[in-house]
């Protein structure tokens, strides 16, 4: 059994988790930066991370009852994410690795969302819908890697709804608030449904929804209802094709939008139509968190994946399908 301390700092959350390769989570302590107004400002988020880092690290160790000597390795999410934020986690990880002579383990943030979802749901080989403020893609394991079977070509789904929320004066995170308003909508207003093969486009949908709002002809409730309905149906359509073509019998959702009851219901109904099981990752593991980096780091270290200090630069655009997954077999 390998025990790893993992550091998450790719976007608005700074987190430290401690987990073992056999799937025990010993600590998962996170602190999320909330902008007073507007979206995430990378520099402000990174300042938040620097401020809370020591406190979060100490708390994680104390909750786990481990001392750093008991830890086999230090994992860190090196990407994808915001450069200034990533550098806070990477700097702390390098410091711990050198000071305590522990191997440094690189973790791809998207792969970590997937692995925590597999652990939490107990699914062995699911199709995974990964949706958050910064990502929208459908993936599954094939030939040693998580391959992408559809993704957004422009704006992530979470960002589309968060931006709409901000434009109508709602604070971050906007998705649950937009959904609440959407539940009161009754009439569907035509919206651009942009599915291109297996890929999605959300920027036109956002523009269209904001324009309908400015016209003043439609109620906010109907616009939110139509926006949410269209955005989630597009994602459900490409997920359905992935599930059918890959012939898999498990579907999961991971990332912040896994907390959306409306989206989960759509995916569940679709999965059941295909005789597949559906489970969403638990809310505590849905958003960015340290535990997912620690657990994925433990799987990686167990398979011999480490990185030298010199090579441990951050990769803001690191794609998950570039990452070998030696802990899984086809
Ligand atoms: Fe994330």
PDB file of C-alpha atoms and ligand atoms in Angstrom:
ATOM      1  CA  UNK A   1       0.000   0.000   0.000  1.00  0.00           C
ATOM      2  CA  UNK A   2       1.295   3.427  -0.964  1.00  0.00           C
ATOM      3  CA  UNK A   3       0.298   6.560   0.962  1.00  0.00           C
ATOM      4  CA  UNK A   4       0.500   9.882  -0.827  1.00  0.00           C
ATOM      5  CA  UNK A   5      -0.116  13.502   0.101  1.00  0.00           C
ATOM      6  CA  UNK A   6      -1.671  15.359  -2.833  1.00  0.00           C
ATOM      7  CA  UNK A   7      -1.881  19.065  -3.544  1.00  0.00           C
ATOM      8  CA  UNK A   8      -4.587  20.695  -5.688  1.00  0.00           C
ATOM      9  CA  UNK A   9      -4.280  24.334  -6.807  1.00  0.00           C
ATOM     10  CA  UNK A  10      -5.259  24.398 -10.496  1.00  0.00           C
ATOM     11  CA  UNK A  11      -8.017  27.037 -10.250  1.00  0.00           C
ATOM     12  CA  UNK A  12     -10.081  28.520  -7.402  1.00  0.00           C
ATOM     13  CA  UNK A  13      -9.519  25.729  -4.850  1.00  0.00           C
ATOM     14  CA  UNK A  14      -6.442  25.032  -2.785  1.00  0.00           C
ATOM     15  CA  UNK A  15      -6.622  21.565  -1.301  1.00  0.00           C
ATOM     16  CA  UNK A  16      -4.506  18.937   0.393  1.00  0.00           C
ATOM     17  CA  UNK A  17      -5.532  15.303   0.553  1.00  0.00           C
ATOM     18  CA  UNK A  18      -3.929  12.167   1.935  1.00  0.00           C
ATOM     19  CA  UNK A  19      -4.897   8.842   0.380  1.00  0.00           C
ATOM     20  CA  UNK A  20      -3.655   5.321  -0.198  1.00  0.00           C
ATOM     21  CA  UNK A  21      -3.399   3.355  -3.423  1.00  0.00           C
ATOM     22  CA  UNK A  22      -6.024   0.891  -2.132  1.00  0.00           C
ATOM     23  CA  UNK A  23      -8.570   3.697  -1.954  1.00  0.00           C
ATOM     24  CA  UNK A  24      -8.607   4.982   1.605  1.00  0.00           C
ATOM     25  CA  UNK A  25      -9.021   8.746   1.971  1.00  0.00           C
ATOM     26  CA  UNK A  26      -7.363   9.874   5.218  1.00  0.00           C
ATOM     27  CA  UNK A  27      -7.795  13.624   4.736  1.00  0.00           C
ATOM     28  CA  UNK A  28      -9.454  15.990   2.268  1.00  0.00           C
ATOM     29  CA  UNK A  29      -9.110  19.630   3.291  1.00  0.00           C
ATOM     30  CA  UNK A  30      -9.978  22.362   0.801  1.00  0.00           C
ATOM     31  CA  UNK A  31     -10.429  26.105   0.733  1.00  0.00           C
ATOM     32  CA  UNK A  32     -12.023  27.848  -2.228  1.00  0.00           C
ATOM     33  CA  UNK A  33     -11.352  31.410  -3.295  1.00  0.00           C
ATOM     34  CA  UNK A  34     -14.560  33.348  -3.961  1.00  0.00           C
ATOM     35  CA  UNK A  35     -14.200  36.482  -6.038  1.00  0.00           C
ATOM     36  CA  UNK A  36     -16.086  39.482  -4.654  1.00  0.00           C
ATOM     37  CA  UNK A  37     -17.254  40.308  -8.178  1.00  0.00           C
ATOM     38  CA  UNK A  38     -16.611  38.933 -11.663  1.00  0.00           C
ATOM     39  CA  UNK A  39     -14.971  35.621 -12.546  1.00  0.00           C
ATOM     40  CA  UNK A  40     -11.779  34.045 -11.222  1.00  0.00           C
ATOM     41  CA  UNK A  41      -8.836  36.414 -11.322  1.00  0.00           C
ATOM     42  CA  UNK A  42      -5.760  34.135 -11.582  1.00  0.00           C
ATOM     43  CA  UNK A  43      -3.467  36.412  -9.570  1.00  0.00           C
ATOM     44  CA  UNK A  44      -5.978  36.937  -6.763  1.00  0.00           C
ATOM     45  CA  UNK A  45      -6.712  33.199  -6.654  1.00  0.00           C
ATOM     46  CA  UNK A  46      -3.000  32.411  -6.448  1.00  0.00           C
ATOM     47  CA  UNK A  47      -2.601  34.919  -3.588  1.00  0.00           C
ATOM     48  CA  UNK A  48      -5.447  33.162  -1.790  1.00  0.00           C
ATOM     49  CA  UNK A  49      -3.698  29.810  -2.287  1.00  0.00           C
ATOM     50  CA  UNK A  50      -0.390  31.122  -0.909  1.00  0.00           C
ATOM     51  CA  UNK A  51      -2.175  32.499   2.148  1.00  0.00           C
ATOM     52  CA  UNK A  52      -4.084  29.318   3.043  1.00  0.00           C
ATOM     53  CA  UNK A  53      -1.490  26.717   1.964  1.00  0.00           C
ATOM     54  CA  UNK A  54       0.261  26.242   5.298  1.00  0.00           C
ATOM     55  CA  UNK A  55      -2.970  26.072   7.306  1.00  0.00           C
ATOM     56  CA  UNK A  56      -4.549  23.530   4.910  1.00  0.00           C
ATOM     57  CA  UNK A  57      -1.427  21.347   4.882  1.00  0.00           C
ATOM     58  CA  UNK A  58      -1.244  21.312   8.674  1.00  0.00           C
ATOM     59  CA  UNK A  59      -4.944  20.529   8.999  1.00  0.00           C
ATOM     60  CA  UNK A  60      -4.766  17.648   6.503  1.00  0.00           C
ATOM     61  CA  UNK A  61      -1.843  16.063   8.337  1.00  0.00           C
ATOM     62  CA  UNK A  62      -3.539  16.478  11.697  1.00  0.00           C
ATOM     63  CA  UNK A  63      -6.858  14.956  10.479  1.00  0.00           C
ATOM     64  CA  UNK A  64      -5.043  11.976   8.957  1.00  0.00           C
ATOM     65  CA  UNK A  65      -2.989  11.360  12.105  1.00  0.00           C
ATOM     66  CA  UNK A  66       0.028  10.919   9.854  1.00  0.00           C
ATOM     67  CA  UNK A  67       3.267  12.772  10.155  1.00  0.00           C
ATOM     68  CA  UNK A  68       4.984  13.658   6.921  1.00  0.00           C
ATOM     69  CA  UNK A  69       7.507  10.877   7.629  1.00  0.00           C
ATOM     70  CA  UNK A  70       4.719   8.279   7.130  1.00  0.00           C
ATOM     71  CA  UNK A  71       3.974   9.562   3.623  1.00  0.00           C
ATOM     72  CA  UNK A  72       5.464   7.697   0.641  1.00  0.00           C
ATOM     73  CA  UNK A  73       5.277  10.517  -1.886  1.00  0.00           C
ATOM     74  CA  UNK A  74       4.114  14.043  -2.684  1.00  0.00           C
ATOM     75  CA  UNK A  75       1.682  14.389  -5.593  1.00  0.00           C
ATOM     76  CA  UNK A  76       0.731  17.639  -7.243  1.00  0.00           C
ATOM     77  CA  UNK A  77      -1.647  18.655 -10.009  1.00  0.00           C
ATOM     78  CA  UNK A  78       0.697  20.174 -12.599  1.00  0.00           C
ATOM     79  CA  UNK A  79      -2.146  20.975 -15.031  1.00  0.00           C
ATOM     80  CA  UNK A  80      -4.377  21.771 -16.731  1.00  0.00           C
ATOM     81  CA  UNK A  81      -5.185  25.031 -14.989  1.00  0.00           C
ATOM     82  CA  UNK A  82      -4.240  28.639 -14.404  1.00  0.00           C
ATOM     83  CA  UNK A  83      -0.469  29.251 -14.414  1.00  0.00           C
ATOM     84  CA  UNK A  84      -0.209  31.443 -11.287  1.00  0.00           C
ATOM     85  CA  UNK A  85      -2.446  29.045  -9.300  1.00  0.00           C
ATOM     86  CA  UNK A  86      -0.624  25.914 -10.484  1.00  0.00           C
ATOM     87  CA  UNK A  87       2.709  27.392  -9.418  1.00  0.00           C
ATOM     88  CA  UNK A  88       1.621  27.725  -5.772  1.00  0.00           C
ATOM     89  CA  UNK A  89       0.879  23.988  -5.507  1.00  0.00           C
ATOM     90  CA  UNK A  90       3.974  23.006  -7.495  1.00  0.00           C
ATOM     91  CA  UNK A  91       6.247  25.152  -5.314  1.00  0.00           C
ATOM     92  CA  UNK A  92       4.885  23.644  -2.112  1.00  0.00           C
ATOM     93  CA  UNK A  93       5.139  20.103  -3.524  1.00  0.00           C
ATOM     94  CA  UNK A  94       8.752  20.605  -4.611  1.00  0.00           C
ATOM     95  CA  UNK A  95       9.608  22.050  -1.195  1.00  0.00           C
ATOM     96  CA  UNK A  96       8.065  19.063   0.641  1.00  0.00           C
ATOM     97  CA  UNK A  97       9.687  16.596  -1.741  1.00  0.00           C
ATOM     98  CA  UNK A  98      13.173  18.055  -1.234  1.00  0.00           C
ATOM     99  CA  UNK A  99      12.862  18.780   2.496  1.00  0.00           C
ATOM    100  CA  UNK A 100      11.594  15.315   3.431  1.00  0.00           C
ATOM    101  CA  UNK A 101      13.285  13.361   0.640  1.00  0.00           C
ATOM    102  CA  UNK A 102      10.010  12.034  -0.827  1.00  0.00           C
ATOM    103  CA  UNK A 103       9.373  11.239  -4.514  1.00  0.00           C
ATOM    104  CA  UNK A 104       7.453  13.877  -6.438  1.00  0.00           C
ATOM    105  CA  UNK A 105       4.465  12.546  -8.420  1.00  0.00           C
ATOM    106  CA  UNK A 106       2.902  14.499 -11.316  1.00  0.00           C
ATOM    107  CA  UNK A 107      -0.890  14.290 -11.542  1.00  0.00           C
ATOM    108  CA  UNK A 108      -3.137  15.485 -14.344  1.00  0.00           C
ATOM    109  CA  UNK A 109      -6.116  17.251 -12.769  1.00  0.00           C
ATOM    110  CA  UNK A 110      -8.649  15.780 -15.239  1.00  0.00           C
ATOM    111  CA  UNK A 111      -7.367  12.231 -14.694  1.00  0.00           C
ATOM    112  CA  UNK A 112      -7.741  12.830 -10.942  1.00  0.00           C
ATOM    113  CA  UNK A 113     -11.422  13.815 -11.381  1.00  0.00           C
ATOM    114  CA  UNK A 114     -11.914  10.497 -13.189  1.00  0.00           C
ATOM    115  CA  UNK A 115     -10.074   8.299 -10.698  1.00  0.00           C
ATOM    116  CA  UNK A 116     -11.893   9.737  -7.679  1.00  0.00           C
ATOM    117  CA  UNK A 117     -15.162   9.124  -9.497  1.00  0.00           C
ATOM    118  CA  UNK A 118     -14.256   5.482 -10.215  1.00  0.00           C
ATOM    119  CA  UNK A 119     -13.247   4.999  -6.580  1.00  0.00           C
ATOM    120  CA  UNK A 120     -16.348   6.702  -5.198  1.00  0.00           C
ATOM    121  CA  UNK A 121     -18.907   5.032  -7.496  1.00  0.00           C
ATOM    122  CA  UNK A 122     -17.193   1.641  -7.541  1.00  0.00           C
ATOM    123  CA  UNK A 123     -17.481   1.624 -11.338  1.00  0.00           C
ATOM    124  CA  UNK A 124     -14.731  -0.359 -13.055  1.00  0.00           C
ATOM    125  CA  UNK A 125     -14.880   0.830 -16.655  1.00  0.00           C
ATOM    126  CA  UNK A 126     -17.387   3.660 -17.083  1.00  0.00           C
ATOM    127  CA  UNK A 127     -17.953   6.314 -19.677  1.00  0.00           C
ATOM    128  CA  UNK A 128     -17.143   9.500 -17.786  1.00  0.00           C
ATOM    129  CA  UNK A 129     -18.781  12.880 -18.284  1.00  0.00           C
ATOM    130  CA  UNK A 130     -16.403  15.458 -16.842  1.00  0.00           C
ATOM    131  CA  UNK A 131     -18.085  18.833 -16.505  1.00  0.00           C
ATOM    132  CA  UNK A 132     -16.957  21.827 -14.490  1.00  0.00           C
ATOM    133  CA  UNK A 133     -16.325  25.546 -14.777  1.00  0.00           C
ATOM    134  CA  UNK A 134     -13.185  24.893 -16.793  1.00  0.00           C
ATOM    135  CA  UNK A 135     -13.861  21.605 -18.586  1.00  0.00           C
ATOM    136  CA  UNK A 136     -16.509  19.765 -20.575  1.00  0.00           C
ATOM    137  CA  UNK A 137     -15.624  16.396 -22.061  1.00  0.00           C
ATOM    138  CA  UNK A 138     -16.680  12.778 -22.394  1.00  0.00           C
ATOM    139  CA  UNK A 139     -14.014  10.155 -21.896  1.00  0.00           C
ATOM    140  CA  UNK A 140     -13.373   6.462 -21.362  1.00  0.00           C
ATOM    141  CA  UNK A 141     -10.334   4.214 -20.979  1.00  0.00           C
ATOM    142  CA  UNK A 142      -8.894   2.596 -24.107  1.00  0.00           C
ATOM    143  CA  UNK A 143      -5.402   1.305 -24.941  1.00  0.00           C
ATOM    144  CA  UNK A 144      -3.599   2.685 -21.898  1.00  0.00           C
ATOM    145  CA  UNK A 145      -5.113   6.165 -21.790  1.00  0.00           C
ATOM    146  CA  UNK A 146      -8.301   8.071 -21.121  1.00  0.00           C
ATOM    147  CA  UNK A 147      -9.428   8.916 -24.658  1.00  0.00           C
ATOM    148  CA  UNK A 148     -11.696  11.845 -25.378  1.00  0.00           C
ATOM    149  CA  UNK A 149     -14.983  11.025 -27.105  1.00  0.00           C
ATOM    150  CA  UNK A 150     -16.337  14.565 -27.362  1.00  0.00           C
ATOM    151  CA  UNK A 151     -15.538  17.917 -25.813  1.00  0.00           C
ATOM    152  CA  UNK A 152     -16.428  21.578 -25.975  1.00  0.00           C
ATOM    153  CA  UNK A 153     -14.844  23.492 -28.833  1.00  0.00           C
ATOM    154  CA  UNK A 154     -15.047  26.800 -27.047  1.00  0.00           C
ATOM    155  CA  UNK A 155     -16.551  27.488 -23.641  1.00  0.00           C
ATOM    156  CA  UNK A 156     -16.962  24.888 -20.876  1.00  0.00           C
ATOM    157  CA  UNK A 157     -20.578  24.265 -19.826  1.00  0.00           C
ATOM    158  CA  UNK A 158     -19.962  25.430 -16.239  1.00  0.00           C
ATOM    159  CA  UNK A 159     -18.398  28.647 -17.472  1.00  0.00           C
ATOM    160  CA  UNK A 160     -21.366  29.258 -19.816  1.00  0.00           C
ATOM    161  CA  UNK A 161     -23.866  29.079 -16.936  1.00  0.00           C
ATOM    162  CA  UNK A 162     -21.577  30.915 -14.473  1.00  0.00           C
ATOM    163  CA  UNK A 163     -21.086  33.764 -16.958  1.00  0.00           C
ATOM    164  CA  UNK A 164     -24.825  33.994 -17.615  1.00  0.00           C
ATOM    165  CA  UNK A 165     -25.403  34.117 -13.841  1.00  0.00           C
ATOM    166  CA  UNK A 166     -22.842  36.897 -13.445  1.00  0.00           C
ATOM    167  CA  UNK A 167     -24.442  38.927 -16.254  1.00  0.00           C
ATOM    168  CA  UNK A 168     -27.790  38.797 -14.475  1.00  0.00           C
ATOM    169  CA  UNK A 169     -26.200  39.855 -11.196  1.00  0.00           C
ATOM    170  CA  UNK A 170     -25.914  36.517  -9.370  1.00  0.00           C
ATOM    171  CA  UNK A 171     -22.785  35.763  -7.395  1.00  0.00           C
ATOM    172  CA  UNK A 172     -20.365  32.869  -7.986  1.00  0.00           C
ATOM    173  CA  UNK A 173     -20.994  29.916  -8.227  1.00  0.00           C
ATOM    174  CA  UNK A 174     -23.848  30.672 -10.563  1.00  0.00           C
ATOM    175  CA  UNK A 175     -24.947  27.234 -11.777  1.00  0.00           C
ATOM    176  CA  UNK A 176     -27.166  26.280  -8.792  1.00  0.00           C
ATOM    177  CA  UNK A 177     -28.762  29.745  -8.822  1.00  0.00           C
ATOM    178  CA  UNK A 178     -29.526  29.632 -12.558  1.00  0.00           C
ATOM    179  CA  UNK A 179     -31.015  26.147 -12.065  1.00  0.00           C
ATOM    180  CA  UNK A 180     -33.255  27.397  -9.261  1.00  0.00           C
ATOM    181  CA  UNK A 181     -34.661  30.108 -11.545  1.00  0.00           C
ATOM    182  CA  UNK A 182     -34.899  27.611 -14.440  1.00  0.00           C
ATOM    183  CA  UNK A 183     -37.190  25.361 -12.362  1.00  0.00           C
ATOM    184  CA  UNK A 184     -39.797  28.148 -12.414  1.00  0.00           C
ATOM    185  CA  UNK A 185     -39.670  28.479 -16.228  1.00  0.00           C
ATOM    186  CA  UNK A 186     -42.604  27.142 -18.259  1.00  0.00           C
ATOM    187  CA  UNK A 187     -42.070  28.035 -21.888  1.00  0.00           C
ATOM    188  CA  UNK A 188     -39.179  26.812 -24.043  1.00  0.00           C
ATOM    189  CA  UNK A 189     -37.589  29.580 -26.106  1.00  0.00           C
ATOM    190  CA  UNK A 190     -35.658  28.438 -29.194  1.00  0.00           C
ATOM    191  CA  UNK A 191     -31.893  28.360 -28.445  1.00  0.00           C
ATOM    192  CA  UNK A 192     -28.895  27.405 -30.635  1.00  0.00           C
ATOM    193  CA  UNK A 193     -28.325  23.658 -30.154  1.00  0.00           C
ATOM    194  CA  UNK A 194     -24.666  23.275 -31.228  1.00  0.00           C
ATOM    195  CA  UNK A 195     -23.567  19.655 -31.432  1.00  0.00           C
ATOM    196  CA  UNK A 196     -20.877  19.139 -34.066  1.00  0.00           C
ATOM    197  CA  UNK A 197     -20.225  15.424 -34.454  1.00  0.00           C
ATOM    198  CA  UNK A 198     -19.169  14.482 -30.931  1.00  0.00           C
ATOM    199  CA  UNK A 199     -18.154  18.031 -30.010  1.00  0.00           C
ATOM    200  CA  UNK A 200     -20.078  20.839 -28.382  1.00  0.00           C
ATOM    201  CA  UNK A 201     -20.178  24.608 -28.597  1.00  0.00           C
ATOM    202  CA  UNK A 202     -21.565  26.719 -25.775  1.00  0.00           C
ATOM    203  CA  UNK A 203     -20.479  30.278 -26.593  1.00  0.00           C
ATOM    204  CA  UNK A 204     -23.284  30.898 -29.132  1.00  0.00           C
ATOM    205  CA  UNK A 205     -25.826  29.607 -26.638  1.00  0.00           C
ATOM    206  CA  UNK A 206     -24.608  32.053 -23.987  1.00  0.00           C
ATOM    207  CA  UNK A 207     -24.726  35.010 -26.401  1.00  0.00           C
ATOM    208  CA  UNK A 208     -28.205  34.018 -27.580  1.00  0.00           C
ATOM    209  CA  UNK A 209     -29.575  33.707 -24.016  1.00  0.00           C
ATOM    210  CA  UNK A 210     -28.149  37.114 -23.070  1.00  0.00           C
ATOM    211  CA  UNK A 211     -29.618  38.719 -26.220  1.00  0.00           C
ATOM    212  CA  UNK A 212     -33.093  37.282 -25.493  1.00  0.00           C
ATOM    213  CA  UNK A 213     -32.812  38.755 -22.007  1.00  0.00           C
ATOM    214  CA  UNK A 214     -31.897  42.223 -23.334  1.00  0.00           C
ATOM    215  CA  UNK A 215     -34.923  42.201 -25.675  1.00  0.00           C
ATOM    216  CA  UNK A 216     -37.159  42.182 -22.622  1.00  0.00           C
ATOM    217  CA  UNK A 217     -39.787  40.029 -24.373  1.00  0.00           C
ATOM    218  CA  UNK A 218     -39.232  36.893 -22.305  1.00  0.00           C
ATOM    219  CA  UNK A 219     -39.208  36.182 -18.580  1.00  0.00           C
ATOM    220  CA  UNK A 220     -35.895  35.400 -16.852  1.00  0.00           C
ATOM    221  CA  UNK A 221     -37.419  32.095 -15.693  1.00  0.00           C
ATOM    222  CA  UNK A 222     -38.193  30.990 -19.273  1.00  0.00           C
ATOM    223  CA  UNK A 223     -34.759  32.054 -20.510  1.00  0.00           C
ATOM    224  CA  UNK A 224     -32.974  30.161 -17.689  1.00  0.00           C
ATOM    225  CA  UNK A 225     -35.180  27.108 -18.313  1.00  0.00           C
ATOM    226  CA  UNK A 226     -34.413  27.133 -22.056  1.00  0.00           C
ATOM    227  CA  UNK A 227     -30.697  27.747 -21.505  1.00  0.00           C
ATOM    228  CA  UNK A 228     -30.320  24.917 -18.980  1.00  0.00           C
ATOM    229  CA  UNK A 229     -32.510  22.545 -20.994  1.00  0.00           C
ATOM    230  CA  UNK A 230     -30.528  23.138 -24.202  1.00  0.00           C
ATOM    231  CA  UNK A 231     -27.087  23.036 -22.567  1.00  0.00           C
ATOM    232  CA  UNK A 232     -27.770  19.769 -20.718  1.00  0.00           C
ATOM    233  CA  UNK A 233     -29.542  18.098 -23.645  1.00  0.00           C
ATOM    234  CA  UNK A 234     -26.551  18.767 -25.906  1.00  0.00           C
ATOM    235  CA  UNK A 235     -24.236  17.107 -23.392  1.00  0.00           C
ATOM    236  CA  UNK A 236     -26.628  14.192 -22.880  1.00  0.00           C
ATOM    237  CA  UNK A 237     -26.801  13.588 -26.638  1.00  0.00           C
ATOM    238  CA  UNK A 238     -23.026  13.228 -27.097  1.00  0.00           C
ATOM    239  CA  UNK A 239     -22.740  11.183 -23.892  1.00  0.00           C
ATOM    240  CA  UNK A 240     -25.414   8.836 -25.205  1.00  0.00           C
ATOM    241  CA  UNK A 241     -23.562   8.284 -28.479  1.00  0.00           C
ATOM    242  CA  UNK A 242     -20.309   7.613 -26.589  1.00  0.00           C
ATOM    243  CA  UNK A 243     -22.044   5.102 -24.317  1.00  0.00           C
ATOM    244  CA  UNK A 244     -23.713   3.321 -27.247  1.00  0.00           C
ATOM    245  CA  UNK A 245     -20.675   3.217 -29.542  1.00  0.00           C
ATOM    246  CA  UNK A 246     -18.264   2.149 -26.791  1.00  0.00           C
ATOM    247  CA  UNK A 247     -20.758  -0.463 -25.636  1.00  0.00           C
ATOM    248  CA  UNK A 248     -20.099   0.204 -21.948  1.00  0.00           C
ATOM    249  CA  UNK A 249     -22.585  -0.419 -19.174  1.00  0.00           C
ATOM    250  CA  UNK A 250     -21.607   2.274 -16.643  1.00  0.00           C
ATOM    251  CA  UNK A 251     -21.943   6.043 -16.874  1.00  0.00           C
ATOM    252  CA  UNK A 252     -20.645   8.532 -14.312  1.00  0.00           C
ATOM    253  CA  UNK A 253     -20.373  12.283 -14.018  1.00  0.00           C
ATOM    254  CA  UNK A 254     -17.504  14.033 -12.248  1.00  0.00           C
ATOM    255  CA  UNK A 255     -16.482  17.665 -11.725  1.00  0.00           C
ATOM    256  CA  UNK A 256     -18.456  20.515 -10.160  1.00  0.00           C
ATOM    257  CA  UNK A 257     -21.539  19.955 -12.345  1.00  0.00           C
ATOM    258  CA  UNK A 258     -21.923  16.464 -10.854  1.00  0.00           C
ATOM    259  CA  UNK A 259     -23.817  18.317  -8.121  1.00  0.00           C
ATOM    260  CA  UNK A 260     -26.507  19.330 -10.625  1.00  0.00           C
ATOM    261  CA  UNK A 261     -29.646  17.265  -9.956  1.00  0.00           C
ATOM    262  CA  UNK A 262     -31.170  18.330 -13.294  1.00  0.00           C
ATOM    263  CA  UNK A 263     -28.145  17.193 -15.317  1.00  0.00           C
ATOM    264  CA  UNK A 264     -27.800  13.955 -13.319  1.00  0.00           C
ATOM    265  CA  UNK A 265     -31.468  13.138 -13.931  1.00  0.00           C
ATOM    266  CA  UNK A 266     -31.055  13.570 -17.699  1.00  0.00           C
ATOM    267  CA  UNK A 267     -27.945  11.385 -17.783  1.00  0.00           C
ATOM    268  CA  UNK A 268     -29.543   8.746 -15.545  1.00  0.00           C
ATOM    269  CA  UNK A 269     -32.647   8.450 -17.756  1.00  0.00           C
ATOM    270  CA  UNK A 270     -30.483   8.186 -20.856  1.00  0.00           C
ATOM    271  CA  UNK A 271     -28.189   5.542 -19.269  1.00  0.00           C
ATOM    272  CA  UNK A 272     -31.174   3.461 -18.152  1.00  0.00           C
ATOM    273  CA  UNK A 273     -32.581   3.562 -21.706  1.00  0.00           C
ATOM    274  CA  UNK A 274     -29.371   1.760 -22.699  1.00  0.00           C
ATOM    275  CA  UNK A 275     -29.456  -0.699 -19.797  1.00  0.00           C
ATOM    276  CA  UNK A 276     -26.452   1.039 -18.229  1.00  0.00           C
ATOM    277  CA  UNK A 277     -25.940   2.024 -14.587  1.00  0.00           C
ATOM    278  CA  UNK A 278     -25.565   5.678 -13.679  1.00  0.00           C
ATOM    279  CA  UNK A 279     -23.903   7.136 -10.587  1.00  0.00           C
ATOM    280  CA  UNK A 280     -22.610  10.648  -9.954  1.00  0.00           C
ATOM    281  CA  UNK A 281     -19.500  11.230  -7.864  1.00  0.00           C
ATOM    282  CA  UNK A 282     -20.405  12.343  -4.288  1.00  0.00           C
ATOM    283  CA  UNK A 283     -20.734  16.104  -3.720  1.00  0.00           C
ATOM    284  CA  UNK A 284     -17.619  16.195  -1.481  1.00  0.00           C
ATOM    285  CA  UNK A 285     -15.504  14.883  -4.376  1.00  0.00           C
ATOM    286  CA  UNK A 286     -17.355  16.703  -7.194  1.00  0.00           C
ATOM    287  CA  UNK A 287     -15.528  20.019  -7.094  1.00  0.00           C
ATOM    288  CA  UNK A 288     -11.752  20.343  -7.108  1.00  0.00           C
ATOM    289  CA  UNK A 289     -10.236  18.671  -4.053  1.00  0.00           C
ATOM    290  CA  UNK A 290      -6.948  17.474  -2.623  1.00  0.00           C
ATOM    291  CA  UNK A 291      -8.123  13.887  -2.082  1.00  0.00           C
ATOM    292  CA  UNK A 292      -8.437  13.196  -5.802  1.00  0.00           C
ATOM    293  CA  UNK A 293      -4.841  14.324  -6.395  1.00  0.00           C
ATOM    294  CA  UNK A 294      -3.607  12.232  -3.447  1.00  0.00           C
ATOM    295  CA  UNK A 295      -5.475   9.090  -4.571  1.00  0.00           C
ATOM    296  CA  UNK A 296      -4.417   9.416  -8.233  1.00  0.00           C
ATOM    297  CA  UNK A 297      -0.884  10.176  -7.050  1.00  0.00           C
ATOM    298  CA  UNK A 298      -0.920   6.993  -4.954  1.00  0.00           C
ATOM    299  CA  UNK A 299      -2.038   4.924  -7.978  1.00  0.00           C
ATOM    300  CA  UNK A 300       0.669   6.569 -10.083  1.00  0.00           C
ATOM    301  CA  UNK A 301       3.464   6.172  -7.522  1.00  0.00           C
ATOM    302  CA  UNK A 302       2.445   2.542  -7.023  1.00  0.00           C
ATOM    303  CA  UNK A 303       3.077   2.095 -10.764  1.00  0.00           C
ATOM    304  CA  UNK A 304       6.433   3.858 -10.547  1.00  0.00           C
ATOM    305  CA  UNK A 305       5.393   7.270 -11.919  1.00  0.00           C
ATOM    306  CA  UNK A 306       7.585  10.078 -10.516  1.00  0.00           C
ATOM    307  CA  UNK A 307       9.031  13.306 -11.877  1.00  0.00           C
ATOM    308  CA  UNK A 308      12.370  14.986 -11.254  1.00  0.00           C
ATOM    309  CA  UNK A 309      12.446  18.429  -9.716  1.00  0.00           C
ATOM    310  CA  UNK A 310      13.914  19.895 -12.921  1.00  0.00           C
ATOM    311  CA  UNK A 311      11.067  18.526 -15.046  1.00  0.00           C
ATOM    312  CA  UNK A 312       8.276  19.428 -12.659  1.00  0.00           C
ATOM    313  CA  UNK A 313       7.179  22.587 -14.436  1.00  0.00           C
ATOM    314  CA  UNK A 314       3.468  23.394 -14.575  1.00  0.00           C
ATOM    315  CA  UNK A 315       1.470  22.616 -17.758  1.00  0.00           C
ATOM    316  CA  UNK A 316      -1.591  24.910 -17.997  1.00  0.00           C
ATOM    317  CA  UNK A 317      -2.810  23.150 -21.191  1.00  0.00           C
ATOM    318  CA  UNK A 318      -1.932  19.530 -20.289  1.00  0.00           C
ATOM    319  CA  UNK A 319      -4.488  17.299 -22.008  1.00  0.00           C
ATOM    320  CA  UNK A 320      -5.631  14.150 -20.254  1.00  0.00           C
ATOM    321  CA  UNK A 321      -5.249  12.022 -23.393  1.00  0.00           C
ATOM    322  CA  UNK A 322      -1.487  12.705 -23.282  1.00  0.00           C
ATOM    323  CA  UNK A 323      -1.197  10.874 -19.956  1.00  0.00           C
ATOM    324  CA  UNK A 324      -0.275   7.169 -19.765  1.00  0.00           C
ATOM    325  CA  UNK A 325      -2.332   5.254 -17.190  1.00  0.00           C
ATOM    326  CA  UNK A 326      -0.072   2.340 -16.164  1.00  0.00           C
ATOM    327  CA  UNK A 327      -2.332   1.343 -13.256  1.00  0.00           C
ATOM    328  CA  UNK A 328      -5.105   0.240 -15.620  1.00  0.00           C
ATOM    329  CA  UNK A 329      -5.192  -2.640 -18.079  1.00  0.00           C
ATOM    330  CA  UNK A 330      -7.517  -2.928 -21.081  1.00  0.00           C
TER     331      UNK A 330
HETATM  332 FE1  LIG B   1     -11.580  20.513 -11.766  1.00  0.00          FE
END
